[in-house]
Amino acid sequence: MREEIRKISQEEMLLQQSFAQKVKDHPNRPQTYYIVTYGCQMNAHDSEKLAGMLRQMGLTPAADRREADFVLHNTCCIRDNAERKALGNVTWLKEVKKDRPGMLIGVCGCMIQQPVMAEKLLKQYPFIDIAFGTGNLYRLPEYLYEALTQKERIIRVDANASTLFEGLPVCRENSLKSYITVMYGCNNFCSYCIVPYVRGRERSRAADDIVREAESLVAAGAKEIMLLGQNVNSYGTDSENGVSFAQLLRRVSKTGIERIRFMTSHPKDLSDALIDEMAVNPVIAPHLHLPVQAGSNRILQMMNRRYTREHYLEKVRKLRSAIPHLGLTTDLIVAFPGETEEEFLETVSLVEEVRYDSAYTFIYSPRKGTRAAEMPGRIDPEVASERIERLIAVQERITGEILSGMNGQTVHVLVEGTSRRRATQLTGKSERNINVNFNGSECDIGKIIPVRITGAGSNTLRGEKEEE
Ligand code: 5AD
Ligand code: SF4
């Protein structure tokens, strides 16, 4: 079944703006807000849009959620623990609300978009005032207005998550490093993954809109842009504009931005054109997050990843020969249904072979409605924990070896601020996305500067500013 992809019309946006004004003028409106964000960068960026709308309605940020008039939880449902954490925090807030009856509690995002969730919330969480899914995020002004003027609770889930937002106000967390969404949704249906169900089908934003957003960020002082999408490598394949992801990168790199990153890349869609563009374009950081998930061909097939271990390793070989200093990172899942010890060891050997800078490791978590949730061969939780610990130990050793091998090299750090531990230390990320701490003065904050590496911790580098 193909969902209809809907671009939010100008009229709808104007309607929301009029709701925003009504909220602003309402005598009993909340004065302050606090947003709790779970999950990936996509969600972090959605929260920046939610904050943008709340500011438009006249609300200001509260320093602590206990003091906020409106607390909004932007949730994730990728694994069971993400969901439990969000629901645990919402329940904790119920106690706070007892002392502050006027407080509004909201829950939105991926968790709410799941089919059964709205009913569950209505029944089990009566203290939640507002809930809405990913597809209707842009209607927050309307929902807040309804919550202020009606007695009933506002639970709104639009079954079609395939909307394309354009022109929402954004309140950015970081003015140096900014996110731009290039595409929404995912068509891949990896058998373990809930994302295609809660984020809808792939839909790419127009390249002109993306470039315009990048230009305005550069004008506002941004140094780095992170292009976001569930599967950026298939950017443009759903639209008529004929711009590929490699071409989009080139266009964004000409806006005057100093550094570009992007995520996430699906290995099956990683094109030679993209590799070539990364190799020749100095604005694109030599870092690629390329989730492999597993090292065994049987498991990869069960996961519906549509590449083999050999295909993946071939892409890595091509990447490394085109971009010699490339830093690779990945995602790994252990204890997929039916995974044998030998199959797990194939993941370990792949990690040894590729030598990632770092890896996110997860224990498989069954998600209702996905194909893998119906597969036989659940792995005993103790075996799963033991496997993930072994895998983490291998990756930590490799990370340590890579970092200590960088001694004496010069890296280029976008200086983000002073270190949390020591005020005389500056901190930032290298082109390969590795944290670097070094002595320096605050006037370097916001610049990309050369730093000579002198030592390494478990996942950070130490260095000294190089005089230019
Ligand atoms: N269980 C465990 N990990 C998962 N991921 C996605 N779905 C699941 C699941 N059901 C992981 C994948 C993906 C990352 C964002 O989360 O590794 O790349
Ligand atoms: Fe989930 Fe696979 Fe899509 Fe990534 S590519 S969001 S893992 S379905």
Coordinates of C-alpha atoms and ligand atoms in Angstrom, one line a residue:
M1 CA 0.0 0.0 0.0
R2 CA 1.4 3.3 -1.0
E3 CA 0.8 6.2 1.4
E4 CA 0.0 9.5 -0.1
I5 CA 2.8 12.0 0.4
R6 CA 1.5 15.3 1.4
K7 CA 3.3 18.6 1.4
I8 CA 1.8 20.8 4.1
S9 CA -0.1 23.5 2.2
Q10 CA 0.4 27.2 2.7
E11 CA -3.2 27.4 4.0
E12 CA -2.5 24.8 6.7
M13 CA 0.7 26.7 7.7
L14 CA -1.3 29.9 8.0
L15 CA -4.0 28.2 10.0
Q16 CA -1.4 27.0 12.4
Q17 CA 0.1 30.5 12.6
S18 CA -3.3 31.8 13.6
F19 CA -3.6 29.1 16.3
A20 CA -0.2 30.2 17.5
Q21 CA -1.4 33.8 17.8
K22 CA -4.5 32.7 19.7
V23 CA -2.4 30.7 22.2
K24 CA -0.1 33.7 22.6
D25 CA -3.1 35.9 23.4
H26 CA -4.8 33.4 25.7
P27 CA -4.9 34.7 29.3
N28 CA -4.2 31.2 30.8
R29 CA -1.6 30.0 28.4
P30 CA 1.6 28.3 29.7
Q31 CA 4.4 30.8 30.1
T32 CA 7.3 28.3 30.0
Y33 CA 8.2 25.0 28.3
Y34 CA 10.7 22.2 28.7
I35 CA 11.3 19.6 25.9
V36 CA 12.7 16.2 26.8
T37 CA 14.1 14.5 23.7
Y38 CA 14.8 10.8 23.2
G39 CA 16.5 9.0 20.3
C40 CA 18.3 10.0 17.2
Q41 CA 19.4 13.3 15.6
M42 CA 16.1 13.4 13.6
N43 CA 14.2 13.7 16.9
A44 CA 16.7 16.2 18.2
H45 CA 16.0 18.3 15.1
D46 CA 12.2 17.8 15.5
S47 CA 12.5 19.1 19.0
E48 CA 14.2 22.3 17.6
K49 CA 11.1 22.7 15.4
L50 CA 8.8 22.1 18.4
A51 CA 10.7 24.7 20.3
G52 CA 10.5 27.1 17.4
M53 CA 6.7 26.8 17.5
L54 CA 6.5 27.2 21.2
R55 CA 8.6 30.4 21.1
Q56 CA 6.2 31.6 18.4
M57 CA 3.4 31.2 20.9
G58 CA 5.2 33.3 23.4
L59 CA 6.5 30.6 25.7
T60 CA 10.1 30.8 27.0
P61 CA 12.3 27.9 28.0
A62 CA 12.3 26.7 31.6
A63 CA 15.6 25.7 33.3
D64 CA 14.1 22.6 34.9
R65 CA 11.2 20.5 33.9
R66 CA 9.7 20.6 37.4
E67 CA 9.2 24.4 36.9
A68 CA 7.9 24.3 33.4
D69 CA 4.2 25.0 32.6
F70 CA 4.3 22.7 29.6
V71 CA 6.6 19.7 29.5
L72 CA 6.7 18.0 26.1
H73 CA 8.4 14.5 25.7
N74 CA 9.5 13.9 22.1
T75 CA 9.8 10.1 22.2
C76 CA 11.6 7.3 20.4
C77 CA 10.4 3.7 20.0
I78 CA 13.4 2.1 18.3
R79 CA 14.0 -0.3 21.2
D80 CA 12.0 -1.3 24.2
N81 CA 14.3 0.6 26.6
A82 CA 13.8 3.9 24.8
E83 CA 10.1 3.5 25.3
R84 CA 10.3 2.5 28.9
K85 CA 12.6 5.4 29.7
A86 CA 10.1 7.9 28.2
L87 CA 7.1 6.4 29.9
G88 CA 9.0 6.2 33.2
N89 CA 9.9 9.9 33.0
V90 CA 6.3 10.8 32.1
T91 CA 5.0 8.9 35.1
W92 CA 7.5 10.6 37.4
L93 CA 6.2 13.9 36.2
K94 CA 2.7 12.9 37.4
E95 CA 3.9 13.4 41.0
V96 CA 5.3 16.9 40.2
K97 CA 1.9 17.7 38.6
K98 CA 0.1 16.9 41.9
D99 CA 1.7 20.0 43.4
R100 CA 1.3 22.1 40.2
P101 CA -2.2 21.3 38.9
G102 CA -1.9 23.8 36.0
M103 CA 1.0 22.0 34.5
L104 CA 0.4 20.5 31.0
I105 CA 2.1 17.2 30.1
G106 CA 2.6 16.4 26.4
V107 CA 4.0 13.3 24.6
C108 CA 4.8 13.2 20.9
G109 CA 7.0 11.6 18.3
C110 CA 7.6 8.0 17.2
M111 CA 6.3 6.2 20.2
I112 CA 2.9 7.8 19.8
Q113 CA 2.8 7.1 16.1
Q114 CA 2.5 3.3 16.8
P115 CA -1.0 2.0 16.1
V116 CA -1.9 0.8 19.6
M117 CA -0.2 3.6 21.6
A118 CA -3.0 6.2 21.6
E119 CA -5.4 3.9 23.2
K120 CA -2.9 2.7 25.8
L121 CA -2.1 6.3 26.7
L122 CA -5.8 7.2 27.1
K123 CA -6.3 4.3 29.5
Q124 CA -3.1 3.9 31.4
Y125 CA -1.8 7.5 31.5
P126 CA -4.7 9.7 32.3
F127 CA -2.4 12.6 33.4
I128 CA -1.1 13.2 29.9
D129 CA -2.9 16.2 28.4
I130 CA -1.6 16.3 24.8
A131 CA -0.3 13.5 22.6
F132 CA 0.4 13.5 18.9
G133 CA 2.5 11.5 16.4
T134 CA 5.3 12.4 14.0
G135 CA 3.0 13.1 11.0
N136 CA 1.2 16.0 12.7
L137 CA 4.0 17.6 14.6
Y138 CA 3.4 20.9 12.7
R139 CA -0.1 21.1 14.4
L140 CA 1.2 21.7 17.9
P141 CA -0.3 25.3 18.0
E142 CA -3.7 23.9 17.2
Y143 CA -3.4 21.2 19.9
L144 CA -2.2 23.5 22.5
Y145 CA -5.1 25.9 21.8
E146 CA -7.5 23.0 22.1
A147 CA -6.0 21.9 25.4
L148 CA -6.5 25.5 26.7
T149 CA -10.1 25.8 25.6
Q150 CA -11.5 22.3 25.9
K151 CA -12.0 20.1 28.9
E152 CA -11.0 16.9 27.1
R153 CA -7.5 15.5 26.6
I154 CA -6.0 16.0 23.1
I155 CA -4.8 12.7 21.6
R156 CA -4.2 13.1 17.9
V157 CA -2.5 10.5 15.7
D158 CA -2.7 10.9 12.0
A159 CA -2.4 7.4 10.5
N160 CA -0.5 8.8 7.5
A161 CA 2.9 9.8 8.7
S162 CA 4.0 10.8 5.3
T163 CA 4.0 14.6 5.5
L164 CA 6.7 16.9 4.3
F165 CA 7.2 20.0 6.4
E166 CA 8.5 23.2 4.9
G167 CA 8.8 26.5 6.6
L168 CA 8.3 25.7 10.3
P169 CA 10.0 28.0 12.7
V170 CA 13.2 26.4 14.2
C171 CA 14.8 27.2 17.5
R172 CA 18.3 25.8 17.1
E173 CA 20.3 24.4 20.0
N174 CA 23.7 25.0 18.5
S175 CA 24.5 28.0 16.2
L176 CA 27.8 26.5 15.1
K177 CA 26.6 23.1 14.1
S178 CA 23.2 22.9 12.5
Y179 CA 20.9 20.1 11.3
I180 CA 19.1 20.2 8.0
T181 CA 16.6 17.4 7.2
V182 CA 17.0 16.4 3.6
M183 CA 14.5 13.6 3.6
Y184 CA 11.9 12.1 5.8
G185 CA 10.9 8.4 6.3
C186 CA 12.3 5.1 5.1
N187 CA 11.3 2.5 2.5
N188 CA 13.7 -0.2 3.5
F189 CA 11.7 -2.3 6.0
C190 CA 14.7 -3.9 7.7
S191 CA 12.9 -6.8 9.5
Y192 CA 13.7 -5.6 13.0
C193 CA 13.0 -1.9 12.5
I194 CA 9.9 0.1 13.5
V195 CA 11.0 3.3 11.7
P196 CA 9.2 2.8 8.4
Y197 CA 6.0 2.3 10.3
V198 CA 6.3 5.4 12.4
R199 CA 8.1 7.8 10.0
G200 CA 6.3 6.8 6.8
R201 CA 7.6 6.5 3.3
E202 CA 10.7 8.2 1.9
R203 CA 10.1 11.8 0.8
S204 CA 12.9 14.2 -0.2
R205 CA 12.8 17.9 0.3
A206 CA 13.5 20.0 -2.8
A207 CA 17.2 20.7 -3.3
D208 CA 16.5 24.4 -3.7
D209 CA 14.8 24.5 -0.3
I210 CA 17.7 22.7 1.3
V211 CA 20.3 25.0 -0.3
R212 CA 18.3 28.1 0.8
E213 CA 18.2 26.8 4.4
A214 CA 22.0 26.2 4.3
E215 CA 22.6 29.7 3.0
S216 CA 20.6 31.2 5.8
L217 CA 22.5 29.1 8.4
V218 CA 25.8 30.2 6.9
A219 CA 24.6 33.9 7.1
A220 CA 23.7 33.3 10.8
G221 CA 27.2 32.0 11.6
A222 CA 27.0 28.2 11.2
K223 CA 30.3 26.4 10.6
E224 CA 29.1 22.9 10.2
I225 CA 25.9 21.4 8.7
M226 CA 24.7 17.9 9.3
L227 CA 22.4 16.7 6.6
L228 CA 19.8 14.3 8.1
G229 CA 17.7 11.5 6.8
Q230 CA 16.9 7.9 7.7
N231 CA 18.6 6.8 4.4
V232 CA 20.3 9.8 2.8
N233 CA 21.8 7.8 0.0
S234 CA 18.5 7.4 -1.7
Y235 CA 17.8 11.1 -1.6
G236 CA 16.0 12.3 -4.6
T237 CA 15.0 8.9 -5.9
D238 CA 11.3 9.6 -4.9
S239 CA 11.1 12.9 -6.6
E240 CA 11.3 14.4 -10.1
N241 CA 13.9 17.0 -9.4
G242 CA 16.7 14.7 -10.6
V243 CA 19.2 15.8 -8.0
S244 CA 21.2 12.9 -6.4
F245 CA 22.6 13.0 -2.9
A246 CA 26.1 13.4 -4.3
Q247 CA 24.9 16.5 -6.3
L248 CA 23.1 17.8 -3.3
L249 CA 26.3 17.6 -1.2
R250 CA 28.1 19.5 -3.9
R251 CA 25.5 22.3 -4.0
V252 CA 25.4 22.6 -0.2
S253 CA 29.2 22.7 -0.1
K254 CA 29.2 25.8 -2.3
T255 CA 27.1 27.9 0.2
G256 CA 30.2 28.9 2.2
I257 CA 29.7 26.3 4.9
E258 CA 33.1 25.1 6.2
R259 CA 32.2 21.5 7.0
I260 CA 29.4 19.1 6.1
R261 CA 28.4 15.8 7.7
F262 CA 25.5 13.5 6.9
M263 CA 23.7 10.5 8.3
T264 CA 22.5 7.8 7.9
S265 CA 23.9 5.9 4.9
H266 CA 22.5 2.6 3.9
P267 CA 25.3 0.5 2.4
K268 CA 23.2 -0.9 -0.4
D269 CA 22.5 2.7 -1.7
L270 CA 26.1 4.1 -1.3
S271 CA 27.0 5.2 -4.8
D272 CA 30.3 5.5 -6.5
A273 CA 29.3 9.1 -7.3
L274 CA 29.0 9.8 -3.5
I275 CA 32.4 8.2 -2.9
D276 CA 34.0 10.4 -5.6
E277 CA 32.4 13.5 -4.3
M278 CA 33.7 12.8 -0.8
A279 CA 37.1 12.2 -2.2
V280 CA 37.4 15.5 -4.1
N281 CA 35.3 17.9 -2.0
P282 CA 37.3 19.3 1.0
V283 CA 34.2 20.6 2.7
I284 CA 32.7 17.1 3.2
A285 CA 34.2 15.7 6.4
P286 CA 36.0 12.4 5.9
H287 CA 33.7 10.5 8.2
L288 CA 31.0 8.0 7.3
H289 CA 28.5 6.3 9.5
L290 CA 27.7 3.1 7.6
P291 CA 25.6 0.7 9.7
V292 CA 26.4 -2.9 9.0
Q293 CA 24.2 -4.4 11.7
A294 CA 25.7 -8.0 11.4
G295 CA 28.6 -9.9 9.9
S296 CA 26.8 -13.1 8.9
N297 CA 25.1 -13.3 5.5
R298 CA 22.3 -15.5 6.8
I299 CA 21.5 -12.9 9.5
L300 CA 21.8 -10.0 7.0
Q301 CA 19.3 -11.7 4.8
M302 CA 17.0 -12.4 7.7
M303 CA 17.3 -8.7 8.6
N304 CA 16.4 -7.8 5.0
R305 CA 19.4 -5.6 4.6
R306 CA 19.9 -6.4 0.9
Y307 CA 23.7 -6.6 0.9
T308 CA 26.2 -9.3 1.8
R309 CA 29.2 -9.2 4.1
E310 CA 31.3 -9.3 0.8
H311 CA 29.4 -6.4 -0.8
Y312 CA 29.8 -4.3 2.4
L313 CA 33.5 -5.0 2.6
E314 CA 34.0 -4.1 -1.0
K315 CA 32.3 -0.7 -0.4
V316 CA 34.7 -0.2 2.5
R317 CA 37.6 -1.1 0.4
K318 CA 36.5 1.4 -2.3
L319 CA 35.9 4.1 0.3
R320 CA 39.3 3.7 1.9
S321 CA 41.2 3.7 -1.4
A322 CA 39.4 6.9 -2.5
I323 CA 39.5 8.6 0.9
P324 CA 42.6 7.4 2.8
H325 CA 41.9 9.2 6.1
L326 CA 38.3 8.2 6.3
G327 CA 36.9 7.5 9.7
L328 CA 34.2 4.8 9.6
T329 CA 31.6 4.3 12.3
T330 CA 28.7 1.8 12.4
D331 CA 25.7 0.3 14.2
L332 CA 25.6 -3.4 15.3
I333 CA 22.8 -5.6 16.5
V334 CA 23.6 -8.7 18.5
A335 CA 21.2 -11.6 19.4
F336 CA 18.9 -11.2 16.4
P337 CA 16.4 -14.1 16.4
G338 CA 18.2 -17.4 15.7
E339 CA 21.7 -15.9 15.8
T340 CA 24.2 -18.7 16.6
E341 CA 27.5 -18.3 18.4
E342 CA 29.3 -18.7 15.0
E343 CA 27.2 -16.1 13.4
F344 CA 27.9 -13.7 16.3
L345 CA 31.6 -14.4 15.8
E346 CA 31.2 -13.3 12.1
T347 CA 30.1 -9.9 13.4
V348 CA 33.2 -9.8 15.6
S349 CA 35.5 -10.7 12.8
L350 CA 33.9 -8.1 10.5
V351 CA 34.5 -5.5 13.2
E352 CA 38.2 -6.6 13.4
E353 CA 38.5 -6.4 9.6
V354 CA 36.9 -3.0 9.1
R355 CA 38.4 -1.4 12.2
Y356 CA 35.7 1.2 12.9
D357 CA 36.6 4.4 14.8
S358 CA 33.6 3.6 17.0
A359 CA 30.4 1.6 17.0
Y360 CA 26.9 1.8 18.5
T361 CA 26.1 -1.7 19.7
F362 CA 22.5 -2.9 20.5
I363 CA 20.9 -6.0 21.8
Y364 CA 18.0 -6.9 19.4
S365 CA 14.7 -5.7 20.8
P366 CA 11.5 -7.1 19.4
R367 CA 9.1 -4.4 18.0
K368 CA 5.5 -5.2 17.6
G369 CA 4.3 -5.2 14.0
T370 CA 7.8 -5.9 12.5
R371 CA 8.6 -9.1 10.7
A372 CA 11.5 -10.1 13.0
A373 CA 9.2 -9.9 16.0
E374 CA 7.4 -13.0 14.6
M375 CA 10.6 -15.0 14.0
P376 CA 11.5 -18.0 16.1
G377 CA 14.7 -18.4 18.0
R378 CA 14.7 -15.6 20.7
I379 CA 18.1 -15.5 22.2
D380 CA 18.4 -15.9 26.0
P381 CA 18.9 -12.4 27.6
E382 CA 22.0 -13.6 29.4
V383 CA 23.6 -14.9 26.2
A384 CA 22.7 -11.6 24.5
S385 CA 24.3 -9.5 27.3
E386 CA 27.4 -11.7 27.2
R387 CA 27.7 -11.3 23.4
I388 CA 27.3 -7.5 23.5
E389 CA 29.9 -7.2 26.2
R390 CA 32.4 -9.2 24.1
L391 CA 31.7 -7.1 21.1
I392 CA 32.0 -3.9 23.0
A393 CA 35.4 -5.0 24.4
V394 CA 36.7 -5.7 20.9
Q395 CA 35.5 -2.4 19.6
E396 CA 37.0 -0.5 22.6
R397 CA 40.3 -2.1 22.0
I398 CA 40.2 -1.1 18.3
T399 CA 39.1 2.5 19.2
G400 CA 42.1 2.7 21.6
E401 CA 44.5 1.5 19.0
I402 CA 43.2 3.9 16.4
L403 CA 43.3 6.8 18.7
S404 CA 46.8 6.1 20.0
G405 CA 47.9 5.7 16.4
M406 CA 47.0 9.3 15.8
N407 CA 49.8 10.6 18.0
G408 CA 51.8 13.3 16.2
Q409 CA 49.1 13.8 13.5
T410 CA 47.5 17.2 12.9
V411 CA 43.7 17.2 12.9
H412 CA 41.3 20.1 12.3
V413 CA 39.0 20.8 15.2
L414 CA 35.8 22.8 15.1
V415 CA 36.1 24.4 18.6
E416 CA 32.8 24.2 20.4
G417 CA 33.6 25.5 23.8
T418 CA 35.5 25.0 27.0
S419 CA 35.8 21.5 28.4
R420 CA 33.4 20.5 31.1
R421 CA 36.3 19.4 33.3
R422 CA 38.7 22.3 32.9
A423 CA 37.9 25.8 31.9
T424 CA 41.4 26.4 30.3
Q425 CA 40.8 23.4 28.0
L426 CA 38.9 23.8 24.7
T427 CA 37.0 21.0 23.2
G428 CA 35.6 20.2 19.8
K429 CA 35.4 17.6 17.1
S430 CA 38.0 16.6 14.5
E431 CA 37.1 16.1 10.8
R432 CA 36.6 12.3 11.7
N433 CA 34.1 13.3 14.4
I434 CA 36.5 12.4 17.3
N435 CA 36.4 14.6 20.5
V436 CA 39.6 16.5 20.9
N437 CA 40.7 18.5 24.1
F438 CA 43.5 21.0 24.0
N439 CA 44.7 24.1 25.8
G440 CA 43.7 27.3 24.2
S441 CA 41.9 30.6 24.5
E442 CA 38.2 31.3 24.3
C443 CA 38.8 33.4 21.2
D444 CA 39.2 30.2 19.2
I445 CA 35.7 29.1 19.9
G446 CA 33.7 28.8 16.7
K447 CA 36.8 28.4 14.5
I448 CA 38.2 25.3 12.8
I449 CA 41.8 25.2 13.9
P450 CA 44.8 22.8 13.4
V451 CA 45.6 20.7 16.5
R452 CA 48.6 18.4 16.9
I453 CA 47.7 15.2 18.7
T454 CA 49.8 14.4 21.8
G455 CA 47.8 11.7 23.5
A456 CA 44.6 9.7 23.8
G457 CA 42.0 8.7 26.3
S458 CA 39.5 5.9 25.9
N459 CA 37.4 7.8 23.3
T460 CA 39.0 11.3 23.2
L461 CA 42.2 12.8 21.9
R462 CA 44.4 15.3 23.6
G463 CA 46.5 17.8 21.6
E464 CA 48.1 21.2 21.3
K465 CA 47.0 24.1 19.1
E466 CA 49.4 24.4 16.1
E467 CA 50.5 27.8 15.3
E468 CA 49.6 28.6 11.7
Ligands
5AD1 N1 16.6 -3.7 18.1 C1 17.8 -3.3 18.3 N2 18.4 -2.4 17.6 C2 17.7 -1.8 16.6 N3 18.0 -0.8 15.8 C3 16.9 -0.5 15.0 N4 15.9 -1.3 15.4 C4 16.4 -2.1 16.4 C5 15.8 -3.2 17.2 N5 14.5 -3.6 17.0 C6 19.3 -0.2 15.7 C7 20.0 -0.4 14.3 C8 19.9 1.0 13.7 C9 20.0 1.9 14.9 C10 19.5 3.3 14.7 O1 19.2 1.2 15.9 O2 21.3 -0.7 14.5 O3 20.9 1.2 12.7
SF4_2 FE1 15.3 1.1 10.0 FE2 16.5 -0.1 8.0 FE3 15.2 2.2 7.5 FE4 17.5 2.2 9.0 S1 17.3 1.6 6.8 S2 15.5 3.3 9.5 S3 17.4 0.3 10.1 S4 14.3 0.2 8.2

